[in-house]
PDB file of C-alpha atoms in Angstrom:
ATOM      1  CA  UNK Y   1       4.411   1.933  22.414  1.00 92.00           C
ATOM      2  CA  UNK Y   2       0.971   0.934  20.415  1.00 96.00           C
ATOM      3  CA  UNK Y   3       0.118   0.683  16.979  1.00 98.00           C
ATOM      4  CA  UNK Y   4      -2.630  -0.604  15.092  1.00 98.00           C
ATOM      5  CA  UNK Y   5      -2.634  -3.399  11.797  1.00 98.00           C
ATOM      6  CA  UNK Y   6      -5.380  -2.562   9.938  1.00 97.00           C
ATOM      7  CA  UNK Y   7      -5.925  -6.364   7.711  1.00 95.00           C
ATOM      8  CA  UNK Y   8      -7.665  -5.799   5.004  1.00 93.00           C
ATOM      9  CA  UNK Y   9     -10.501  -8.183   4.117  1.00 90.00           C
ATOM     10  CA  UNK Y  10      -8.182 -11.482   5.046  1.00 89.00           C
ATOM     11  CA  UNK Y  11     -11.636 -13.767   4.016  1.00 84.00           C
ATOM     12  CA  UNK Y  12     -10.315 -12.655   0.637  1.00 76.00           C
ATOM     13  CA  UNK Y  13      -7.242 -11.937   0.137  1.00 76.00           C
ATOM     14  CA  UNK Y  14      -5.163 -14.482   1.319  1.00 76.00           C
ATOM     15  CA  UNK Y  15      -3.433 -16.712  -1.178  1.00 72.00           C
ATOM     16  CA  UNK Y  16      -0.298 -18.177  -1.070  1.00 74.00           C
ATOM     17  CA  UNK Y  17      -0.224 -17.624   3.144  1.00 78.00           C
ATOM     18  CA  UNK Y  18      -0.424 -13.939   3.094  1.00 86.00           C
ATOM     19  CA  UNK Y  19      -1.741 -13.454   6.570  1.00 90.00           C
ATOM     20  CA  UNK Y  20       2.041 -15.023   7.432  1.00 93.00           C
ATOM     21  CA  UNK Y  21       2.772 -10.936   7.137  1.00 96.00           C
ATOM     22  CA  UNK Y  22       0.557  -9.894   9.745  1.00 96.00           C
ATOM     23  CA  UNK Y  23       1.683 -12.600  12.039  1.00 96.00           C
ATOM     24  CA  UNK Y  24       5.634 -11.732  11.452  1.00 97.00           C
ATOM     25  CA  UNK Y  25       4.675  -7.727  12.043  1.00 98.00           C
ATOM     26  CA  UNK Y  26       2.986  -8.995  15.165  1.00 98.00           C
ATOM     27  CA  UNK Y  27       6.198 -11.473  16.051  1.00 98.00           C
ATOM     28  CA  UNK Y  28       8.603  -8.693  15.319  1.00 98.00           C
ATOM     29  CA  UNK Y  29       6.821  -6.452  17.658  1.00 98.00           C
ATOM     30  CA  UNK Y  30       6.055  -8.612  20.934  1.00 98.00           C
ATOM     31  CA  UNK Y  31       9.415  -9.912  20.938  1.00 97.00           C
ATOM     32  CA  UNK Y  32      10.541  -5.438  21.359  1.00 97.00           C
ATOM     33  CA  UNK Y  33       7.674  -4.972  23.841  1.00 97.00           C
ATOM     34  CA  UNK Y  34       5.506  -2.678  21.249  1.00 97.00           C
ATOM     35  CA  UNK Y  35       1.791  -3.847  21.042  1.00 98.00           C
ATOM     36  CA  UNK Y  36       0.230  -4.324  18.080  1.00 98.00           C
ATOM     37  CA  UNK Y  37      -3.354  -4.394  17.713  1.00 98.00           C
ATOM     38  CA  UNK Y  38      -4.548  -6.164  14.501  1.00 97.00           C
ATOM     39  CA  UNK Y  39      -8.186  -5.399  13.205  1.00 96.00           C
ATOM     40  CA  UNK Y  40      -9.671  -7.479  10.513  1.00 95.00           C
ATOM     41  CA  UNK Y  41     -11.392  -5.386   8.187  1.00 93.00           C
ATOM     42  CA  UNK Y  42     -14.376  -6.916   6.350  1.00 90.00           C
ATOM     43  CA  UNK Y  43     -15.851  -3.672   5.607  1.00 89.00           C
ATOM     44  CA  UNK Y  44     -14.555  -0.297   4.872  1.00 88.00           C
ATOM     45  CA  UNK Y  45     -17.659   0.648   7.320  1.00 88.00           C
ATOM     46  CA  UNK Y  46     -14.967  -0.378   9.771  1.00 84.00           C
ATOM     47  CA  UNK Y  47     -12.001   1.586   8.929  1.00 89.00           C
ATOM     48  CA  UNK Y  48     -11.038   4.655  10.882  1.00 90.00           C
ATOM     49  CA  UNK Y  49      -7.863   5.952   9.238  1.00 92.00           C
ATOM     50  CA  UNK Y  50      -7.110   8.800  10.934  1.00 91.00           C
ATOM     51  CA  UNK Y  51      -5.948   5.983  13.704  1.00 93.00           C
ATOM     52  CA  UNK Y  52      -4.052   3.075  12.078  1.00 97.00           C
ATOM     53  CA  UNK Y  53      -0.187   2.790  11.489  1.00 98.00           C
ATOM     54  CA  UNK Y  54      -0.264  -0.060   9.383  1.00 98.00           C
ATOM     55  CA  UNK Y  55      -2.236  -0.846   6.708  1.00 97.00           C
ATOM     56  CA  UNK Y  56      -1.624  -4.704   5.038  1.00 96.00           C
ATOM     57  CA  UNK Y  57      -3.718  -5.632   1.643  1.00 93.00           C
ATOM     58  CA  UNK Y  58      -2.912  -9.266   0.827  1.00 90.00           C
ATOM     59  CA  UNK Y  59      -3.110 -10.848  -2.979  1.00 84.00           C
ATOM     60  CA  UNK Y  60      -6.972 -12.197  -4.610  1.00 74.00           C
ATOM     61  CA  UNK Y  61      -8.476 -13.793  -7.474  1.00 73.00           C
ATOM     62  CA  UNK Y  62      -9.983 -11.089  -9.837  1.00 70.00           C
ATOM     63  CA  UNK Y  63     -12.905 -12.291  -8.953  1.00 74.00           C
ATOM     64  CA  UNK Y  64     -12.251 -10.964  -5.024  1.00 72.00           C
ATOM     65  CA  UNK Y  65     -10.036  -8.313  -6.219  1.00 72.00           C
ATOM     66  CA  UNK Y  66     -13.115  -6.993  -7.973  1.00 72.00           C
ATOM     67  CA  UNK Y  67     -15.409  -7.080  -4.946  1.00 76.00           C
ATOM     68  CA  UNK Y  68     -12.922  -6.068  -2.969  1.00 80.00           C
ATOM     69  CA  UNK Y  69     -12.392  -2.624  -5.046  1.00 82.00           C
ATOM     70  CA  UNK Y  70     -15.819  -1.227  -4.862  1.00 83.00           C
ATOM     71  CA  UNK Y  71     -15.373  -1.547  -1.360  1.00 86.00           C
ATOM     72  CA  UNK Y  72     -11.878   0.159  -1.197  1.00 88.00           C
ATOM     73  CA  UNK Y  73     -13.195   3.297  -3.518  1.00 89.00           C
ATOM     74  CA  UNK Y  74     -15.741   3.595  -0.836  1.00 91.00           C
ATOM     75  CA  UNK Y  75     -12.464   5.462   1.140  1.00 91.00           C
ATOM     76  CA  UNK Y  76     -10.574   6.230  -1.839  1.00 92.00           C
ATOM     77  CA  UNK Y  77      -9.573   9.763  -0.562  1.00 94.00           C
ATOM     78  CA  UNK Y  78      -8.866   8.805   2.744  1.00 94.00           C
ATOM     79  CA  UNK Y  79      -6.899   6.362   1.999  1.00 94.00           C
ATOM     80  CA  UNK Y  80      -4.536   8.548  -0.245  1.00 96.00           C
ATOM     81  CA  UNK Y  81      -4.468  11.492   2.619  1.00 96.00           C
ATOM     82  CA  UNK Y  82      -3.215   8.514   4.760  1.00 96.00           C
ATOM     83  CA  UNK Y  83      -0.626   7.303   2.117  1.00 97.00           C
ATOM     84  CA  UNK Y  84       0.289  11.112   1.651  1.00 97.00           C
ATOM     85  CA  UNK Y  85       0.840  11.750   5.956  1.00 96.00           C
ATOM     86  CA  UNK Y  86       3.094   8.162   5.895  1.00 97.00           C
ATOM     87  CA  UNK Y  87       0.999   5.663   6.786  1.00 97.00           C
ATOM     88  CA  UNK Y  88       2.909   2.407   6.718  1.00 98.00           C
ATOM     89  CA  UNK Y  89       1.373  -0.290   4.094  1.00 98.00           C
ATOM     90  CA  UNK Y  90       2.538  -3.667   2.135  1.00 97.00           C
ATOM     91  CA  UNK Y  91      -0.042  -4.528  -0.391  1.00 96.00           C
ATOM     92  CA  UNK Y  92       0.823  -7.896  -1.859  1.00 95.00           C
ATOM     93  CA  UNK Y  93      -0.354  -8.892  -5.604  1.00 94.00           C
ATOM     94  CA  UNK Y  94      -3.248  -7.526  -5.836  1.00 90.00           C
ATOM     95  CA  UNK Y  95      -3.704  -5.351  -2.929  1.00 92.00           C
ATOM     96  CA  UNK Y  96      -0.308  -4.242  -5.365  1.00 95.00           C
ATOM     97  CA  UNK Y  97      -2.644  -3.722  -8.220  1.00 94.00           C
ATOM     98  CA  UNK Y  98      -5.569  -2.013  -6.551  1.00 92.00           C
ATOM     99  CA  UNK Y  99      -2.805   1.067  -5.635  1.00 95.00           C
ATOM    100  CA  UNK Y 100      -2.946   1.957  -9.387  1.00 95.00           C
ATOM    101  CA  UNK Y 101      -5.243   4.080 -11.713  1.00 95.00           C
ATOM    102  CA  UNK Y 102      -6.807   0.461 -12.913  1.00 94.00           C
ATOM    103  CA  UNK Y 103      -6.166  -3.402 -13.530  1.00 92.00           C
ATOM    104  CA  UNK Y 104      -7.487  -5.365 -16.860  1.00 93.00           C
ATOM    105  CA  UNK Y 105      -7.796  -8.855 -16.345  1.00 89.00           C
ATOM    106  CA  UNK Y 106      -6.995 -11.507 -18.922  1.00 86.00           C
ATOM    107  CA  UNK Y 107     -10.845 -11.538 -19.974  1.00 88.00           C
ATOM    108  CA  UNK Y 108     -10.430  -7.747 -20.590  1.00 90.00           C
ATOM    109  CA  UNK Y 109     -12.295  -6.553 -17.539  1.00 89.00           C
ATOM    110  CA  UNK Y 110     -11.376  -3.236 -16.485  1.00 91.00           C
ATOM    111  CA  UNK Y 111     -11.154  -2.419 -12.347  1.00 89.00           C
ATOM    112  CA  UNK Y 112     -10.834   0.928 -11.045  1.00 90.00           C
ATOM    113  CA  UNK Y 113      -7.689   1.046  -8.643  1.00 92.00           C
ATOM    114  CA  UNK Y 114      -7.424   3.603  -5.679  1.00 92.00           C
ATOM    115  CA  UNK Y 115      -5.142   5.563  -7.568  1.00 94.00           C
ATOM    116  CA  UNK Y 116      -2.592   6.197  -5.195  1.00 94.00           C
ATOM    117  CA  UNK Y 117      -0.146   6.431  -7.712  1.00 95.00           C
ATOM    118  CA  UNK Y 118      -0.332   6.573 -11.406  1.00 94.00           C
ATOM    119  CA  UNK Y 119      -0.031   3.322 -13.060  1.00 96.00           C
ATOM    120  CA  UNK Y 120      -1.818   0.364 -14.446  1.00 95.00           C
ATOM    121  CA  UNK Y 121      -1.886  -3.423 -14.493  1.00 96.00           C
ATOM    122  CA  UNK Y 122      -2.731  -5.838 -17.300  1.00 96.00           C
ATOM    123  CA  UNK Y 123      -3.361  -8.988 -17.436  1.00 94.00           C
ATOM    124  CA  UNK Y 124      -2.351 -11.784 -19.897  1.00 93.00           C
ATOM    125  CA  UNK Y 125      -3.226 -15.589 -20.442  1.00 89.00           C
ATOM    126  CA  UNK Y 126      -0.207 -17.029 -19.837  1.00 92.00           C
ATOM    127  CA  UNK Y 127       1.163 -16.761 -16.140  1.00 93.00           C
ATOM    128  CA  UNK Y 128       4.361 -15.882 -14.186  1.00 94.00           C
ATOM    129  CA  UNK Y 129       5.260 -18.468 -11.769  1.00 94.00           C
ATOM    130  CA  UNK Y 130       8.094 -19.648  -9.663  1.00 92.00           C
ATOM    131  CA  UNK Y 131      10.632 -18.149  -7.109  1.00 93.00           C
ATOM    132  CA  UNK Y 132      11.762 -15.119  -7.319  1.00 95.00           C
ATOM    133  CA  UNK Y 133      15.323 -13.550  -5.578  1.00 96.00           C
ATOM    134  CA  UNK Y 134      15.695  -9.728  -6.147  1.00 97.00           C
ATOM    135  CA  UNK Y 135      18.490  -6.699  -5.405  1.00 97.00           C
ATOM    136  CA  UNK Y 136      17.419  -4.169  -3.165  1.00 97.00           C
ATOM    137  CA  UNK Y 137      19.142  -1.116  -2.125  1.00 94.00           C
ATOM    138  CA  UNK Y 138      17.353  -0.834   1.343  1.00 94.00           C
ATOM    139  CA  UNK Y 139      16.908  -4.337   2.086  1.00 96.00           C
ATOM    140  CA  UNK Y 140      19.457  -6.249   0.567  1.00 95.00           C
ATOM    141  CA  UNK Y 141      18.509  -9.531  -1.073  1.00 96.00           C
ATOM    142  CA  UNK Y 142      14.888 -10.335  -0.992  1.00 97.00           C
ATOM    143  CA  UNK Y 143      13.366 -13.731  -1.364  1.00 96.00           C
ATOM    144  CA  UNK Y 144       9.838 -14.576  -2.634  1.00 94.00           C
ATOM    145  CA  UNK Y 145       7.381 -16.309  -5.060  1.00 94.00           C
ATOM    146  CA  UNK Y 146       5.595 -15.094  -7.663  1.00 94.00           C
ATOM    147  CA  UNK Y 147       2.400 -16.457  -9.352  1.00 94.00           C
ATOM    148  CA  UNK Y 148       0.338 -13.399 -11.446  1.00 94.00           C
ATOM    149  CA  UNK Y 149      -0.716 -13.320 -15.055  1.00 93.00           C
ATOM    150  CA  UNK Y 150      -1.125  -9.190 -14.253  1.00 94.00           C
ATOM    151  CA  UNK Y 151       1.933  -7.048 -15.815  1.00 97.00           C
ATOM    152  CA  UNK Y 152       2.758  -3.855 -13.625  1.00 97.00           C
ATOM    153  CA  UNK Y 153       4.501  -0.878 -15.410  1.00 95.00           C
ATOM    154  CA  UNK Y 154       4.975   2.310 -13.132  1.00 96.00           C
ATOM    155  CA  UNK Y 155       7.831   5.214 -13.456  1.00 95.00           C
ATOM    156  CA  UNK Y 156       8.179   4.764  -9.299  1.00 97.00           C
ATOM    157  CA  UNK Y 157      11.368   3.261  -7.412  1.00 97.00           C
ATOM    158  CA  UNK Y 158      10.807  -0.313  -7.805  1.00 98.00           C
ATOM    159  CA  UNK Y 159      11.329  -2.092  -4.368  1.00 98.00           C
ATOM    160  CA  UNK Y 160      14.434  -3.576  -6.777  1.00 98.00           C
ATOM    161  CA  UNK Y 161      16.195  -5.351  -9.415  1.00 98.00           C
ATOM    162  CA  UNK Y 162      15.197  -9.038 -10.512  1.00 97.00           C
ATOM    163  CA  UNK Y 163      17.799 -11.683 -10.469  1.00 96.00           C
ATOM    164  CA  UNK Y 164      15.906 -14.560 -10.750  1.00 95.00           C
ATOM    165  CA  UNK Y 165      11.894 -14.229 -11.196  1.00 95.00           C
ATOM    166  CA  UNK Y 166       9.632 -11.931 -13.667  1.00 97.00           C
ATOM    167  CA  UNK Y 167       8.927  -9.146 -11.302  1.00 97.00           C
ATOM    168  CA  UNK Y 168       6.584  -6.318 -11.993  1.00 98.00           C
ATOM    169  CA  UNK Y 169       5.953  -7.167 -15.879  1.00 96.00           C
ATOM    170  CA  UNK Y 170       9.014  -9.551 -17.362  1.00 95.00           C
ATOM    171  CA  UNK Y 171      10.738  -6.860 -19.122  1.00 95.00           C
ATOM    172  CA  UNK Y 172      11.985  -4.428 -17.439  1.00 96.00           C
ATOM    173  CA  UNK Y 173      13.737  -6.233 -14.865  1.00 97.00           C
ATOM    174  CA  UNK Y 174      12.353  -4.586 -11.689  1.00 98.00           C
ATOM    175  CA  UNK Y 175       9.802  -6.065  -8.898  1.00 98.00           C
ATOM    176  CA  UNK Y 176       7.421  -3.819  -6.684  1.00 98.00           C
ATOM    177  CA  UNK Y 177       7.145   0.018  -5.921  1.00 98.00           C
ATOM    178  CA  UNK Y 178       8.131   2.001  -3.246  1.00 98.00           C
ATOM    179  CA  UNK Y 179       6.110   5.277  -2.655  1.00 97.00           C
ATOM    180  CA  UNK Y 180       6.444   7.091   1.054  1.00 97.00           C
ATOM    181  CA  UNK Y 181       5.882   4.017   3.415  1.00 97.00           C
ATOM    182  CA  UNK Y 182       3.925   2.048   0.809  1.00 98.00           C
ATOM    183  CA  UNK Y 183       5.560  -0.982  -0.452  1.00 98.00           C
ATOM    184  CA  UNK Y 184       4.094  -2.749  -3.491  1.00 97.00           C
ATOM    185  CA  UNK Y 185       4.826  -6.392  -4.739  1.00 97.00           C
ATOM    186  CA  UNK Y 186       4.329  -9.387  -6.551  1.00 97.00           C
ATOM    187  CA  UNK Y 187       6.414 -11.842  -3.839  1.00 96.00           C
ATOM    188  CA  UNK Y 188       4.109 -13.874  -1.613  1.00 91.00           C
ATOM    189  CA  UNK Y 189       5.920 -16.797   0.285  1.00 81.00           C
ATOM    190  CA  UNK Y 190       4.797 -14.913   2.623  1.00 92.00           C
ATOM    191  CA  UNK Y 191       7.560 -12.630   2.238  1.00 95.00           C
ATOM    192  CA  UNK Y 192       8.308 -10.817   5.646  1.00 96.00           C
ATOM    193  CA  UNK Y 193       8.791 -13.869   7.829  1.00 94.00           C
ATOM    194  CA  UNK Y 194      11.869 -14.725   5.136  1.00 92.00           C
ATOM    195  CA  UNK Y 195      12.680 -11.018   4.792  1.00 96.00           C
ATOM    196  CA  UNK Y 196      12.979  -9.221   8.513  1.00 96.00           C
ATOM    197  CA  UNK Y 197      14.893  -6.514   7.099  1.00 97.00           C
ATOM    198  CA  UNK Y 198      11.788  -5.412   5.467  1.00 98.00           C
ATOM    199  CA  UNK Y 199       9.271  -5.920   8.230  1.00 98.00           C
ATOM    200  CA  UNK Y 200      11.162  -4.160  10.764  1.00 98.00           C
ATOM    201  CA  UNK Y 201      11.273  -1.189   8.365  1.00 98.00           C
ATOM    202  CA  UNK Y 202       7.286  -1.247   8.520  1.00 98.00           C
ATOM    203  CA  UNK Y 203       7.799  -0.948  12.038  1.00 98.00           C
ATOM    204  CA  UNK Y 204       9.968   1.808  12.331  1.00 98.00           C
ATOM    205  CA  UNK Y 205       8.365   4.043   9.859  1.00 98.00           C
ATOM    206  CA  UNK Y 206       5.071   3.595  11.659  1.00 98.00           C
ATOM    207  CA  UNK Y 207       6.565   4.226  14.842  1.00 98.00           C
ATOM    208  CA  UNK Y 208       8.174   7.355  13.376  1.00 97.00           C
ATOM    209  CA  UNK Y 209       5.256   8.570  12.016  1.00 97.00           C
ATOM    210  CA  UNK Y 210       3.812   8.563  15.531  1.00 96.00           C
ATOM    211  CA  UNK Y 211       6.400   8.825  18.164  1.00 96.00           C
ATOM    212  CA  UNK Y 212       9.482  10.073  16.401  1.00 95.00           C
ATOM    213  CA  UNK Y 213      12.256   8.323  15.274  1.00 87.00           C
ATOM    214  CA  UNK Y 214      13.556   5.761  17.784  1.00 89.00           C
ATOM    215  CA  UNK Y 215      15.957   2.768  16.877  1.00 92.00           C
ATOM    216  CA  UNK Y 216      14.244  -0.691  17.073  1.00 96.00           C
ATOM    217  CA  UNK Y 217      15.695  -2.935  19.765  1.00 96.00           C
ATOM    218  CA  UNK Y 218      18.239  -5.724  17.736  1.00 96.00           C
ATOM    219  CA  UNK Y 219      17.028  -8.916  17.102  1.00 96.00           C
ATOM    220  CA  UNK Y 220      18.299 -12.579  16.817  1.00 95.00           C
ATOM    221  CA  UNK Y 221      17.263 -13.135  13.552  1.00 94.00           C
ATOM    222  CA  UNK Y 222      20.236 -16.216  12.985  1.00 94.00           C
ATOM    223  CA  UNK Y 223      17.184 -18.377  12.149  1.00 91.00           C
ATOM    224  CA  UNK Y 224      15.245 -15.849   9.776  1.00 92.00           C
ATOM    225  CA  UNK Y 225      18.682 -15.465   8.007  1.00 91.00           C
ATOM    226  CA  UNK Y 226      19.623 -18.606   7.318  1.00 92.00           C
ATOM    227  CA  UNK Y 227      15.721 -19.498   5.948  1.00 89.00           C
ATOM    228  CA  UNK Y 228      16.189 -17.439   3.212  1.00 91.00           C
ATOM    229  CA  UNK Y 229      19.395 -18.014   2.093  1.00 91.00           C
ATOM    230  CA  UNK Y 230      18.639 -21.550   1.929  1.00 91.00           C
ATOM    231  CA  UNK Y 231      15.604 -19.709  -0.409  1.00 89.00           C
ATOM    232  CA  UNK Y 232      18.293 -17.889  -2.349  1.00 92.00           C
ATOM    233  CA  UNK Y 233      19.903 -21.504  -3.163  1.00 90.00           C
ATOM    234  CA  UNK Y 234      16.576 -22.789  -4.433  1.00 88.00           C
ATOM    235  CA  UNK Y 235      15.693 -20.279  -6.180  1.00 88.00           C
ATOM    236  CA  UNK Y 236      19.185 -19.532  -8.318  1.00 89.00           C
ATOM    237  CA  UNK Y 237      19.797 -23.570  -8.798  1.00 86.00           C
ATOM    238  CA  UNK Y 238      16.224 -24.012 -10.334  1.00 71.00           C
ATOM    239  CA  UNK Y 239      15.485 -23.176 -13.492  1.00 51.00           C
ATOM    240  CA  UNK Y 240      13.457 -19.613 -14.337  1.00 49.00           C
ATOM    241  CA  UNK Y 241       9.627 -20.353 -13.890  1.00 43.00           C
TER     242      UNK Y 241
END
């Protein structure tokens, strides 16, 4: 089996280790025999959606995030016919943004998202930082850390419940989206090499979407497991932020 990692504009978008995604994805799939062919985008003169399976956007300044968006509306419609036929993607921070209608940044700024679902971002002076442990129904515990002044409100599933952390916005108690194979969030870290449950569902819904449903060969993830509950210990012994 083949697929294809589409990494968006990784000269940008790379804070807090982000490209630690594309390497687990690429980990996750030698170790099962499936080749994975990553392409660095650095211009949506590049992109050819009609043949990638996975699609990672990593987290940016505003500054990059804003450069990075005229770029992104260049293939705004393509993009959402690929979100729309189940393309796999994880869009961290603000590659999480930039799937909303817009983001405002704390200098009141206004960015035009890709609007591949209907919500906004806003941005605040003061910041939300620290590690953050969440409840998910499809992945169980997730581990992360957050570090956005942006405030996410959407009427989407959430990717799940905070238990320690801010999450989408600080008040509503729930972190990310989940829309088709899209997965949006706030939790760098990176979070998939702490989180396997979550990268080897990337994997299987791409290889769904263009094989059919087969069952991933079973890792040893004995290792991966016991890095993030150590993460889970941090995170609920130190204080919030």
């Amino acid at each position: 089996m083949n697929l294809v990692l589409y990494n968006l504009f990784p000269d940008r978008l790379n804070l807090y280790g982000d490209r630690g995604n594309v390497v687990a994805l690429q980990k996750r799939c030698e170790w099962r025999g499936i080749q994975l062919t990553i392409v660095d985008i650095k211009s949506t003169n590049d992109m050819n959606l009609s043949s990638v399976d996975i699609i990672c956007i990593g987290g940016g300044s505003d500054r990059e995030q804003g450069l990075i968006t005229k770029e992104l509306l260049k293939i705004k419609k393509e993009f959402q016919l690929g979100v729309e036929d189940g393309i796999s993607c994880l869009a961290i921070c603000g590659g999480y943004q930039l799937l909303g209608s817009f983001y405002v940044t704390s200098e009141g700024t206004k960015h035009m998202g890709m609007e591949i679902c209907d919500f906004h971002s806003i941005a605040r002076e003061d910041r939300q930082v620290g590690n953050i442990l969440i409840d998910t129904k499809e992945f169980g515990r997730v581990v992360g850390f957050e570090n956005h002044s942006g405030r996410t409100y959407h009427p989407y599933q959430p990717l799940g419940k905070v238990i320690k952390g801010y999450g989408n916005n600080g008040e509503d108690g729930t972190e990310g989206l989940i829309y088709h194979n899209v997965i949006g969030t706030y939790l760098h870290g990176p979070i998939l090499p702490k989180n396997p449950a979550i990268t080897d569902h990337i994997i299987a819904a791409a290889i769904e979407r263009k094989y059919g449903k087969k069952e991933l060969i079973a890792l040893d993830d004995a290792l991966e497991y016991e890095t993030k509950q150590q993460a889970e210990k941090i995170c609920l012994t130190l204080q919030r932020g």
